[in-house]
Tab-separated table of C-alpha atoms and ligand atoms in Angstrom:
chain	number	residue	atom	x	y	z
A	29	UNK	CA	13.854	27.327	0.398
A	30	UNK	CA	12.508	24.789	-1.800
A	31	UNK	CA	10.822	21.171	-0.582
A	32	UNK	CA	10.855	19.180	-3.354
A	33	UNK	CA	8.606	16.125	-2.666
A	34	UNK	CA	9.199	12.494	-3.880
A	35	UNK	CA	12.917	11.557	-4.198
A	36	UNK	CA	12.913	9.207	-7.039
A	37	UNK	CA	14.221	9.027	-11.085
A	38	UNK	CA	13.175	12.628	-11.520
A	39	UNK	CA	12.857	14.270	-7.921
A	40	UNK	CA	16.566	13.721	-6.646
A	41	UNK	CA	18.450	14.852	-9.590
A	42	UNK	CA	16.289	18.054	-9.500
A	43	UNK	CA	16.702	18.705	-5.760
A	44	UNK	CA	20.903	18.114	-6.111
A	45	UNK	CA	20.759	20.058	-9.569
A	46	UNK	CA	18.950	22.406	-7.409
A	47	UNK	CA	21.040	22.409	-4.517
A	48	UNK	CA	24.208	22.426	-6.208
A	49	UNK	CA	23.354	25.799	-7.751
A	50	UNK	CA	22.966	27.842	-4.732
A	51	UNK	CA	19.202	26.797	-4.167
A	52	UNK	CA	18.774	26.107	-0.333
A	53	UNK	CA	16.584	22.778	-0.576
A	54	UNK	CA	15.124	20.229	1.517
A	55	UNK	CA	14.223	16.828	-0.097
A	56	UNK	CA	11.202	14.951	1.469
A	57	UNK	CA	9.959	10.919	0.460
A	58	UNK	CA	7.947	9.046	2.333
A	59	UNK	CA	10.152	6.361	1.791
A	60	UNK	CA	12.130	5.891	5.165
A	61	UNK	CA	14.504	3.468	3.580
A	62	UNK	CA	15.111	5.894	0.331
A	63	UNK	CA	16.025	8.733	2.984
A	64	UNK	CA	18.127	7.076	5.341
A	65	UNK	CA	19.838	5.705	2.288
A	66	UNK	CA	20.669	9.022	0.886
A	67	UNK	CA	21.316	10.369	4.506
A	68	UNK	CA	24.205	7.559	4.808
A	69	UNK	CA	25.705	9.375	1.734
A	70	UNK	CA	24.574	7.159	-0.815
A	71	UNK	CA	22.472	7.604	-4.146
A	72	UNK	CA	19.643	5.282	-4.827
A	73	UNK	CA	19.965	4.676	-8.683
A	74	UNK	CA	22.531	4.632	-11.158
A	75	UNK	CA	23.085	7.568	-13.223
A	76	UNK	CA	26.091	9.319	-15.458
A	77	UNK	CA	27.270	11.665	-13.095
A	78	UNK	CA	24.605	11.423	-10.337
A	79	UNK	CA	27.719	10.495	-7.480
A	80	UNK	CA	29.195	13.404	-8.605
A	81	UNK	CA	26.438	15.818	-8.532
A	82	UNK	CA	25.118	14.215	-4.954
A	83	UNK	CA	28.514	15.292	-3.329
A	84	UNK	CA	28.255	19.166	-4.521
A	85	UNK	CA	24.694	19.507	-3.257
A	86	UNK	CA	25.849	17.815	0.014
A	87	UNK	CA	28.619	20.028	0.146
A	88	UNK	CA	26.144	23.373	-0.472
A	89	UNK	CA	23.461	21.680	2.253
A	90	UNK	CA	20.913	20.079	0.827
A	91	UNK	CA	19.099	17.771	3.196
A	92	UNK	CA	16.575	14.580	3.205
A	93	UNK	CA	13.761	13.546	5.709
A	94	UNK	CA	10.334	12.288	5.475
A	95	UNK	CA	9.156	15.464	6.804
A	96	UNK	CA	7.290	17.814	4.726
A	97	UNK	CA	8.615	21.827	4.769
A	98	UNK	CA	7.234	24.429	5.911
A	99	UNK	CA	8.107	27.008	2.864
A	100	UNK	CA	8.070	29.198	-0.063
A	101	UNK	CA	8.296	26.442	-2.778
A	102	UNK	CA	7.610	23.105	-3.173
A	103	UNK	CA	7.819	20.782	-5.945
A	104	UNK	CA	6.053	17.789	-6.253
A	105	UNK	CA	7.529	14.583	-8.386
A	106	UNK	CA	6.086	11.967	-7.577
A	107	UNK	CA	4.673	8.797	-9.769
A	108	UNK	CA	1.691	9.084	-12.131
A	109	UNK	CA	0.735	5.514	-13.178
A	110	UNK	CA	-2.684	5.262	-15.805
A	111	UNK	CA	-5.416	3.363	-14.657
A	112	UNK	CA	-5.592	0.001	-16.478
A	113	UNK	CA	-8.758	-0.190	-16.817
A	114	UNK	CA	-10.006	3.719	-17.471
A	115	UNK	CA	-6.416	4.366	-18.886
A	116	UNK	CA	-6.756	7.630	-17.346
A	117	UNK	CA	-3.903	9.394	-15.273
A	118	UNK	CA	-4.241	8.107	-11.467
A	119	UNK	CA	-3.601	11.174	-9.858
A	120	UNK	CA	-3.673	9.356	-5.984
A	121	UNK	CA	-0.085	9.683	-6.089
A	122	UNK	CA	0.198	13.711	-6.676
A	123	UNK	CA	-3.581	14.031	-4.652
A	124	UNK	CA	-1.590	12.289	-2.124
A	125	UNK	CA	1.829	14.420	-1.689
A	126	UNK	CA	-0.642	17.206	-1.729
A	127	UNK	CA	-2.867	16.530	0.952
A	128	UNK	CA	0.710	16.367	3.043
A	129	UNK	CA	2.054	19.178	2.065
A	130	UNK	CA	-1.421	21.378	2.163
A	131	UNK	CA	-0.902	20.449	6.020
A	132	UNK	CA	2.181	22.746	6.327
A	133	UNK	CA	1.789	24.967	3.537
A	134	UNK	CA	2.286	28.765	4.479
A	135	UNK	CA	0.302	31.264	3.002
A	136	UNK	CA	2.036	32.955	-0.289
A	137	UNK	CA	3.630	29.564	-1.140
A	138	UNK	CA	4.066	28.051	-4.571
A	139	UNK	CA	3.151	24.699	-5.343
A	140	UNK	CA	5.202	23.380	-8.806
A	141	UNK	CA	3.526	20.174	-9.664
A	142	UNK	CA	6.582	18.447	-11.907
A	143	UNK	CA	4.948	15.109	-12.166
A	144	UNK	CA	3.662	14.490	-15.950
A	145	UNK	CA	0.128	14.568	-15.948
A	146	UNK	CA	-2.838	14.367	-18.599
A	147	UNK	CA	-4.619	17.809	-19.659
A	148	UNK	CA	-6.819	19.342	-17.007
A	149	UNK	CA	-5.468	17.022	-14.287
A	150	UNK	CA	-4.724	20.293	-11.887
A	151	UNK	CA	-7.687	21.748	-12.802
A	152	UNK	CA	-9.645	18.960	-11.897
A	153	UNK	CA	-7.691	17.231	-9.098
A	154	UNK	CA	-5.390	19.761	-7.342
A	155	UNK	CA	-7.228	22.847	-7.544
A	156	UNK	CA	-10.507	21.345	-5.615
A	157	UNK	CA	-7.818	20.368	-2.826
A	158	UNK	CA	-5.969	22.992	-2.303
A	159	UNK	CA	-9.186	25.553	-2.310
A	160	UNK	CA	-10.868	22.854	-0.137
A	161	UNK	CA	-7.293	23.577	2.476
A	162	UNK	CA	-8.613	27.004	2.899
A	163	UNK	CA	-6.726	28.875	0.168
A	164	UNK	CA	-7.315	31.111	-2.373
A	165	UNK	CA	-5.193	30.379	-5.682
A	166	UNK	CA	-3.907	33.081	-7.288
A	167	UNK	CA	-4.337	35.166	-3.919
A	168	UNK	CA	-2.679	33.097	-1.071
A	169	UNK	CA	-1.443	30.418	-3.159
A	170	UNK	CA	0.089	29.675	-6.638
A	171	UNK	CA	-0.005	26.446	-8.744
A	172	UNK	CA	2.523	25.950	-11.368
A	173	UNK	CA	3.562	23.021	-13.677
A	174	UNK	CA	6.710	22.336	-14.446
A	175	UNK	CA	7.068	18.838	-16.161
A	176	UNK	CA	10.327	17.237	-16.706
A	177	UNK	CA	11.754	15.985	-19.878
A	178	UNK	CA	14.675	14.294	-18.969
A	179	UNK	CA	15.721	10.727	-19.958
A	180	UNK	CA	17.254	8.264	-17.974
A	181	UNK	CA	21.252	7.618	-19.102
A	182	UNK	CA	21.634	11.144	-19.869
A	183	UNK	CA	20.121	12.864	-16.676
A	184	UNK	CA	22.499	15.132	-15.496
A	185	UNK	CA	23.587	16.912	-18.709
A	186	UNK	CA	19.523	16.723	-20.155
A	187	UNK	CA	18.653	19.006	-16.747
A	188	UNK	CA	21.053	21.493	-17.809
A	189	UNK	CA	20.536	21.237	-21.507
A	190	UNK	CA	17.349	20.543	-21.853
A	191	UNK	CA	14.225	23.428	-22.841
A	192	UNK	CA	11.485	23.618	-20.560
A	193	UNK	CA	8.159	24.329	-20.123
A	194	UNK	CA	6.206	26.344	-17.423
A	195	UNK	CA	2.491	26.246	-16.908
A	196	UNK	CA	1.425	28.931	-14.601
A	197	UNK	CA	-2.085	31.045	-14.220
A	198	UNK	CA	-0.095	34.113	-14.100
A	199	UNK	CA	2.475	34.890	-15.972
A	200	UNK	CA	4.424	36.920	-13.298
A	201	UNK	CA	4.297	33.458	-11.436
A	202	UNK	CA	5.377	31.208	-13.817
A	203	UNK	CA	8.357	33.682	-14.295
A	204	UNK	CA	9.626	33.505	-10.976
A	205	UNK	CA	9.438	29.510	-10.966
A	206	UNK	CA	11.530	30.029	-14.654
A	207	UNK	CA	14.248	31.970	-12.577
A	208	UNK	CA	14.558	28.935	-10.237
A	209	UNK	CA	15.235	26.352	-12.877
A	210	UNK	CA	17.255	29.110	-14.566
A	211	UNK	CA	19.752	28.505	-11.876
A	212	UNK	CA	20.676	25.607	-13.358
A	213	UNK	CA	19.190	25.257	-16.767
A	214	UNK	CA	20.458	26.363	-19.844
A	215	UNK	CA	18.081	25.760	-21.930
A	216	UNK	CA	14.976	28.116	-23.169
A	217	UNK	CA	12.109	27.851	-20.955
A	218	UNK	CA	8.918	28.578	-22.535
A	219	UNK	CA	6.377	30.163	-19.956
A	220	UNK	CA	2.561	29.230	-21.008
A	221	UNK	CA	-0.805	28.149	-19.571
A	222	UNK	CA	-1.059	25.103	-16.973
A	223	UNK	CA	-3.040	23.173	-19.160
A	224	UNK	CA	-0.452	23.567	-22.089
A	225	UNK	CA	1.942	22.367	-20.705
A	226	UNK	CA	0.232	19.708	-19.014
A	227	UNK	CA	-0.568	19.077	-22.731
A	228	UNK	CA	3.275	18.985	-24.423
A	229	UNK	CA	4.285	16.569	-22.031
A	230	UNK	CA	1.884	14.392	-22.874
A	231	UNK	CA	2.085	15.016	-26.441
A	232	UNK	CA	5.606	15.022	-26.559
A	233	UNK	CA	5.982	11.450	-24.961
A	234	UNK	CA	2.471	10.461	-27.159
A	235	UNK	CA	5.058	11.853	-30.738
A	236	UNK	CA	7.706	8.846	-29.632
A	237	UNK	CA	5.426	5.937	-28.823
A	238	UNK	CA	3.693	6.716	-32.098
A	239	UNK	CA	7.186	6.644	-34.030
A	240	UNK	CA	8.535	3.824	-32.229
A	241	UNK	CA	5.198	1.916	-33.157
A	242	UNK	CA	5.640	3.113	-36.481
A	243	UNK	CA	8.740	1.506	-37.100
A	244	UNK	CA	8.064	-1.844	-34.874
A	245	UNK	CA	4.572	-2.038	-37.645
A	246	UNK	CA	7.489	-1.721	-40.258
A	247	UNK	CA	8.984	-4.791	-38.354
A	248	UNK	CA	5.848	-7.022	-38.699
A	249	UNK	CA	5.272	-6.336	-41.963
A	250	UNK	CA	8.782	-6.419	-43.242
A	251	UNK	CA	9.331	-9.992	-41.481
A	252	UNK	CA	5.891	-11.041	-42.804
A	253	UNK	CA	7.099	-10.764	-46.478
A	254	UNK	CA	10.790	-11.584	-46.490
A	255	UNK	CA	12.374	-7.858	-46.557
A	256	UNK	CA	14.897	-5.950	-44.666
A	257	UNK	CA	13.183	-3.837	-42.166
A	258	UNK	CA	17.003	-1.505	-41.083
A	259	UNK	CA	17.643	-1.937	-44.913
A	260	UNK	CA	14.514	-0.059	-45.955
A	261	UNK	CA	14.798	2.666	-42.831
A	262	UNK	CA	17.993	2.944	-43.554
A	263	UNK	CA	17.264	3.709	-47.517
A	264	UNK	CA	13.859	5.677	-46.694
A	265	UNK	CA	15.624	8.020	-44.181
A	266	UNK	CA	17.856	8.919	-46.640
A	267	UNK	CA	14.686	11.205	-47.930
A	268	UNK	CA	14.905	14.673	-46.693
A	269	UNK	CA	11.792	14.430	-44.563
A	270	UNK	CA	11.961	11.151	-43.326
A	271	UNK	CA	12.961	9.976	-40.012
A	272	UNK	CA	11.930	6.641	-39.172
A	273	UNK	CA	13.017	5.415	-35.468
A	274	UNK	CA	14.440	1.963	-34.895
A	275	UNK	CA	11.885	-0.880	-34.415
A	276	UNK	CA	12.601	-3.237	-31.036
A	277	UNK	CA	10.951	-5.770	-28.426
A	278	UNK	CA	8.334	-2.968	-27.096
A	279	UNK	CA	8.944	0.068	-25.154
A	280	UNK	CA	9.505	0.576	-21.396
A	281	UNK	CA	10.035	3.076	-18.338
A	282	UNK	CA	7.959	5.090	-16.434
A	283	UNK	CA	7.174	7.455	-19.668
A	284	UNK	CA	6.265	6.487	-23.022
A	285	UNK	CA	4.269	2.499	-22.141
A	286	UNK	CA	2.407	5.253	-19.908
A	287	UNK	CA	1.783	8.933	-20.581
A	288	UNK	CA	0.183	8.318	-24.542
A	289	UNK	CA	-2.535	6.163	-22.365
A	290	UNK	CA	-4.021	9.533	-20.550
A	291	UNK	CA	-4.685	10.724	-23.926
A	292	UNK	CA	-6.705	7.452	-24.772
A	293	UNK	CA	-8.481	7.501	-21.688
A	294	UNK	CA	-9.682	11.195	-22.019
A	295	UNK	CA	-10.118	11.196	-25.172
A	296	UNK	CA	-11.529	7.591	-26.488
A	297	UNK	CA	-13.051	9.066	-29.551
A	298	UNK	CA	-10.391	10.857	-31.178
A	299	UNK	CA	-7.504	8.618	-30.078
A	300	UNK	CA	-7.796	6.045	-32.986
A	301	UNK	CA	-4.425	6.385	-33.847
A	302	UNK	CA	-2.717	6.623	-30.537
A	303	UNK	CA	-4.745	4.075	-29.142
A	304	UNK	CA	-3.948	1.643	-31.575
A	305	UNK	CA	0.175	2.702	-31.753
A	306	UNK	CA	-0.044	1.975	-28.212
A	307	UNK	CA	-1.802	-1.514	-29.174
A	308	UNK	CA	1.428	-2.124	-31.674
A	309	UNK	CA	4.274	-1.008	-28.660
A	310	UNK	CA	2.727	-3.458	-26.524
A	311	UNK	CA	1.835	-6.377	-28.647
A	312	UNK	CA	6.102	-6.273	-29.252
A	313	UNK	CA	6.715	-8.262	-26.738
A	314	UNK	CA	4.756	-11.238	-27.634
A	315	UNK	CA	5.651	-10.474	-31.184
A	316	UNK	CA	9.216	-11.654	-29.737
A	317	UNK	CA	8.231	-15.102	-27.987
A	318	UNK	CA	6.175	-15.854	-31.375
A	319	UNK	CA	10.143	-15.370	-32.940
A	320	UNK	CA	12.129	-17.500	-30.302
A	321	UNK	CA	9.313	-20.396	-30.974
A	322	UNK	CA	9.763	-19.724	-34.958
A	323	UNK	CA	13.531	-19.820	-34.531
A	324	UNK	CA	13.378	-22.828	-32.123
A	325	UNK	CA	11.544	-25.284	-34.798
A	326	UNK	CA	14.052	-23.512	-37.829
A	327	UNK	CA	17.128	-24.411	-35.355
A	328	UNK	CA	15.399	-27.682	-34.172
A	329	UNK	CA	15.624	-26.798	-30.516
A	330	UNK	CA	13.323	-28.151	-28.058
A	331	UNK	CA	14.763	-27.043	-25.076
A	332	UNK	CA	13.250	-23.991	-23.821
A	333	UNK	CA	15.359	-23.978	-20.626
A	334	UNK	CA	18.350	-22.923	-23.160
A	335	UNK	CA	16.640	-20.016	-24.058
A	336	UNK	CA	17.970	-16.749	-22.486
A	337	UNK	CA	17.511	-12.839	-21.863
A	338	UNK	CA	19.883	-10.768	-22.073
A	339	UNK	CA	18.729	-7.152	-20.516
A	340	UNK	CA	15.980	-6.772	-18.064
A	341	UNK	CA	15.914	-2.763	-18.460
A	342	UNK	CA	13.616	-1.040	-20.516
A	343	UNK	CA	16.955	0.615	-22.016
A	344	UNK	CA	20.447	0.168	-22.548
A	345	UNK	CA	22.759	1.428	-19.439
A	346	UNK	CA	20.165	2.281	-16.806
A	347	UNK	CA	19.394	-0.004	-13.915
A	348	UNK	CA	16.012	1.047	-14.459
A	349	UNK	CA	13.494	-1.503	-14.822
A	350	UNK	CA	10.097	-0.413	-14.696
A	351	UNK	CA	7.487	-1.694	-17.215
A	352	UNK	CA	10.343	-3.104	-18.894
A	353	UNK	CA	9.782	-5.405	-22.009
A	354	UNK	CA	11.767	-8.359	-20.653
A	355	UNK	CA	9.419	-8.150	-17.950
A	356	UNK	CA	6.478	-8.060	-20.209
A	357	UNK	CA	7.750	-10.718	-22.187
A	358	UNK	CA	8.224	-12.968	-19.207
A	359	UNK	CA	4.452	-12.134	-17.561
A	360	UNK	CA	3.389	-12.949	-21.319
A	361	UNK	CA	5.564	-16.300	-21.411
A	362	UNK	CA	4.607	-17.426	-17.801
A	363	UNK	CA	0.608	-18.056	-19.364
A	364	UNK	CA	2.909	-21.224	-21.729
A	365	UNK	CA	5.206	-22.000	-19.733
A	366	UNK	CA	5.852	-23.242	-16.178
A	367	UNK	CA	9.611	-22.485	-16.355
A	368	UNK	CA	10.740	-18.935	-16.958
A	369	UNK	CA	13.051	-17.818	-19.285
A	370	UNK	CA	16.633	-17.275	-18.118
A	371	UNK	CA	17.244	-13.835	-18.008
A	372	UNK	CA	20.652	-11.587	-17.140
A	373	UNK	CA	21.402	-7.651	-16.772
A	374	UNK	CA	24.653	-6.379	-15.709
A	375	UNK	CA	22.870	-3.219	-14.425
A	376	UNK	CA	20.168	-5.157	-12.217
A	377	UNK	CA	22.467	-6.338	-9.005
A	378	UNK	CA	18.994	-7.556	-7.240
A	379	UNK	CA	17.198	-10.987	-7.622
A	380	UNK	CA	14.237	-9.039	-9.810
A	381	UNK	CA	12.936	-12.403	-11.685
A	382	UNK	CA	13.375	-15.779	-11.215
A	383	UNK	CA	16.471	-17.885	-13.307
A	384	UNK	CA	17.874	-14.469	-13.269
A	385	UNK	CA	21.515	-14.763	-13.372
A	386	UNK	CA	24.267	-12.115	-12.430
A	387	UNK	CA	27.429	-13.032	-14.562
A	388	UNK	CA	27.481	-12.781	-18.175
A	389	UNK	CA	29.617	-16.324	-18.703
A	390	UNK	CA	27.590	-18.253	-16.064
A	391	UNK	CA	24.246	-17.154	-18.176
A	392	UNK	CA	26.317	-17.973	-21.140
A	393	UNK	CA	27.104	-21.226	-20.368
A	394	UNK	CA	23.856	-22.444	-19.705
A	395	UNK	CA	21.956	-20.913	-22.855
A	396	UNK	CA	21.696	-21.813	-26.353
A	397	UNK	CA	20.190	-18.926	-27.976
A	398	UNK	CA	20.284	-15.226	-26.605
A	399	UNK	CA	17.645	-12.986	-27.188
A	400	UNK	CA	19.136	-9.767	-26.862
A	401	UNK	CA	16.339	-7.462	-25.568
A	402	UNK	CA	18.669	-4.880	-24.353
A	403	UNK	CA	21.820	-3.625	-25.720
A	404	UNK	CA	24.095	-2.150	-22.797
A	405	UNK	CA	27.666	-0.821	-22.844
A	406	UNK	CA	28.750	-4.338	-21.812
A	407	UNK	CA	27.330	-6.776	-24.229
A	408	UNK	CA	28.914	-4.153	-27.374
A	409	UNK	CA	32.152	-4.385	-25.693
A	410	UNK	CA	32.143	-8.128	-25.362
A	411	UNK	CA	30.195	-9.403	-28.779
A	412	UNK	CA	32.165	-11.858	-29.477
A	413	UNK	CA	31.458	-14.052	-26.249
A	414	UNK	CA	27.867	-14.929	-28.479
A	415	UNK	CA	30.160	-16.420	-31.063
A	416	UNK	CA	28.493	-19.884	-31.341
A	417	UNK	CA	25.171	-19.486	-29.661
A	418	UNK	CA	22.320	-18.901	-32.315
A	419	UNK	CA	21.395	-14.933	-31.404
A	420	UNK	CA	18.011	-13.561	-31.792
A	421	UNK	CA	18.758	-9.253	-31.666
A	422	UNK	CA	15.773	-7.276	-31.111
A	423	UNK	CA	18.191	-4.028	-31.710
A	424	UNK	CA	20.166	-5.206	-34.683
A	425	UNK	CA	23.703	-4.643	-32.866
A	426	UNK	CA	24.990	-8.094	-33.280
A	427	UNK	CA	26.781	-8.785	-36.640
A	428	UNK	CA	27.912	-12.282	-35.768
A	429	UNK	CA	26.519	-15.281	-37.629
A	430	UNK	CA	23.517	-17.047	-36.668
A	431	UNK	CA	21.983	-13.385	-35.905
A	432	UNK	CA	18.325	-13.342	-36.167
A	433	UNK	CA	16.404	-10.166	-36.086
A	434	UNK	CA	13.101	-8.918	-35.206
B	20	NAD	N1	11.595	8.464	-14.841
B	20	NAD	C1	11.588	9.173	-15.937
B	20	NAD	O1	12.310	8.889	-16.885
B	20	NAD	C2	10.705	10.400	-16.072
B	20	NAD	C3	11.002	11.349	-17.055
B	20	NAD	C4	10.196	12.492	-17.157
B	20	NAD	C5	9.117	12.622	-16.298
B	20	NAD	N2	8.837	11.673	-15.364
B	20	NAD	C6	7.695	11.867	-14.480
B	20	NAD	O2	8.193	12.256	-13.208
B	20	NAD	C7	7.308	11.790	-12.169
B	20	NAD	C8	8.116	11.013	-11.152
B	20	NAD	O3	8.649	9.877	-11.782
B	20	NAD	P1	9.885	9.081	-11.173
B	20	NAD	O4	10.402	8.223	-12.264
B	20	NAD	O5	10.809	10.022	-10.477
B	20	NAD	O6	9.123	8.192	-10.076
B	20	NAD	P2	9.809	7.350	-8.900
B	20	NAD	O7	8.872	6.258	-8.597
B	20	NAD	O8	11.211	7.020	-9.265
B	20	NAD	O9	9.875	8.376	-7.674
B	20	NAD	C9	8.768	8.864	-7.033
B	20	NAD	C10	9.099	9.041	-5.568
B	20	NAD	O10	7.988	9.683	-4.944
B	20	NAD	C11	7.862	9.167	-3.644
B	20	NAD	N3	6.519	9.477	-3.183
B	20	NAD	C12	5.338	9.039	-3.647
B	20	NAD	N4	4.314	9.587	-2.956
B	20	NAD	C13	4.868	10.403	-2.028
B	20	NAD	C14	4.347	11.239	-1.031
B	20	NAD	N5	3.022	11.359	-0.818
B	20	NAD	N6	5.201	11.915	-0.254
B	20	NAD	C15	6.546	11.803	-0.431
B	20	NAD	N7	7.087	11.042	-1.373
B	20	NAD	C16	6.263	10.346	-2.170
B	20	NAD	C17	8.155	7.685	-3.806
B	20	NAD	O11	8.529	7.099	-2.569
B	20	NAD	C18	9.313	7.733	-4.822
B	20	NAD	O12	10.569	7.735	-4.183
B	20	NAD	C19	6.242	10.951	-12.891
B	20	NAD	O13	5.112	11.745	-13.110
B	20	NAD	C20	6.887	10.605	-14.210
B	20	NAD	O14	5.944	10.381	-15.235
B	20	NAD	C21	9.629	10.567	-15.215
């Protein structure tokens, strides 16, 4: 049987992926609302194909309590936020989980840390624990690492697509934890060292936020000097080896605003260029309230209470809010102004913000210019209802008049 530990974005989908491919499993959070929730039959997020998937694995037994197991397997997903100030990982959450399930732990049990986490984080955080239970790793106990890869909007099919990685001490270990995922993932999965693949994750999310800053650099400069920033990406990634990403209003989620920051804070000396990318992705934001003002005194509006956000996600189609750059962009326009922004997201049903509105023509209505920081399924399909309103589009998808871009 297999506990996995922390029902959120990443542990649920595992557990039902799990459980729906003949895996007995038990899902534990601490969160009594979050269980009783899925206990009534219902799924705490949106997510393509999620409902479905949450019926098979209730059909093949999976369960949810705020209990922790006593078993075989557990795996532990829980959050891994970076300290702000030492931008290191803040390991209380995993230390945490741990110290729970070390109190029911049987002998000969395997402990698959899936959380991401910065290089050396097991060595230095779960290891002392677990020994410090009474164990002996590698003897009566086995730590693993399995970190996910998945992104949010494409979870289900990602799990079963996807490669992964393994980090195990021994490499008889890490292949039996392979066999589990392999129940449901078709993908390779690479079996390596802990501290490798506590490594790729890291590295792997640290690749995009240095690419994405790339390309929002590309922005600044482009818009500093009158030129075409999608024109020249467009032209330049016409080059065999060149692959620029799309610039936008600053990056979001639980992953990429996050993970690069464990290098930084590990590794101060030989981060200059991830540190500053980082600097770049989060400066986008504010880059975007200095373009509402400019457009504002070009359009000759004074009337910042006409100003609206559309999207409160940190990407299009999730309900997923976390670290979001509308959020950013609000805390950042909160230290000028008294009155916040008005801000809309089909996705969000709950009062996040204040002036947050819940229907597109009521927002609409009472908004001059939209500043589209987000571009869901919903505002593609229905364009043309910004037909008159002066646009700023942080993710060049409108092609109306009156457009402004980044
Ligand atoms: N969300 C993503 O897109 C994504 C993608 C890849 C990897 N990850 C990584 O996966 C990990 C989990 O992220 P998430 O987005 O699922 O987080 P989340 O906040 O959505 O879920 C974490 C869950 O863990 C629970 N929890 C915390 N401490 C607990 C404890 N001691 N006992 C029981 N439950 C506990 C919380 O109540 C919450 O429900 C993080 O390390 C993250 O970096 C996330």
């Amino acid at each position: 049987m297999v506990n996995v530990v922390g029902l959120g974005y990443i542990g649920l989908p595992t557990a039902l992926m799990m459980a729906s491919h003949g895996v007995e499993v038990v899902g534990t959070d601490y969160n009594k609302e979050l269980v009783s929730t899925l206990n009534a039959g219902k799924t705490t997020f949106k997510e393509d194909g999620l409902d479905a998937l949450f019926q098979r694995a209730l059909a093949a037994g999976v369960r949810f309590t705020t209990e922790y197991q006593k078993t075989d397997v557990y795996i532990i997903s829980v959050p891994t936020p970076y300290d702000k100030f030492s931008k290191k990982v803040d390991a209380c959450y995993v230390v945490g989980a741990l110290r729970e399930v070390m109190k029911v732990c049987p002998k000969g049990a395997t402990v698959v840390i899936e959380s991401t986490i910065s290089p050396g984080t097991i060595d230095k955080f779960v290891r002392p624990m677990v020994e410090a239970s009474g164990f002996t790793i590698g003897e009566d106990i086995h730590l693993v690492h399995a970190p996910e890869r998945i992104i949010p909007g494409n979870m289900v099919y990602e799990l079963v697509h996807n490669n992964r990685t393994i980090g195990a001490d021994e490499p008889a270990v890490g292949e039996k934890v392979k066999a589990l995922y392999a129940s449901f993932c078709q993908g390779e999965i690479v079996v390596t060292s802990i501290k490798t693949a506590e490594m790729t994750k890291v590295v792997e999310n640290t690749f995009r936020a240095v690419n994405i800053a790339f390309a929002n650099e590309l922005a600044k400069i482009c818009r500093h000097d009158g030129m075409d920033v999608y024109d020249i990406i467009r032209i330049c990634n016409m080059h065999p080896r060149v692959n620029i990403l799309t610039p936008g209003p600053g990056v979001g989620g639980h992953c990429i605003p996050v993970d690069p920051w464990f290098l930084v804070g590990d590794y101060p000396s030989l981060t200059k260029v991830i540190g500053e990318a980082m600097k770049v992705n989060d400066s986008m934001p504010g880059y975007v309230l200095e373009r509402i003002a400019h457009i504002m005194r070009e359009r000759g509006m004074t009337d910042v209470s006409r100003v609206g956000l559309y999207g409160l996600t940190y990407k299009e189609n999730v309900d997923d809010f976390r670290e979001s750059p509308t959020l950013q962009l609000l805390e950042c326009q909160e230290k000028h102004l008294a009155e916040p922004l008005k801000v809309y997201d089909p996705m969000v049903k709950k009062d996040v913000v204040k002036n947050q509105y819940h229907d597109l023509d009521k927002f609409l209505a009472d908004v001059d210019l939209v500043v589209i920081m987000v571009g869901h399924s919903e505002l593609r399909e229905h364009m043309d209802k910004l037909r008159g309103k002066v646009v700023l589009d942080t993710r060049n998808i409108c092609r109306l008049p009156d457009t402004y871009t980044l």
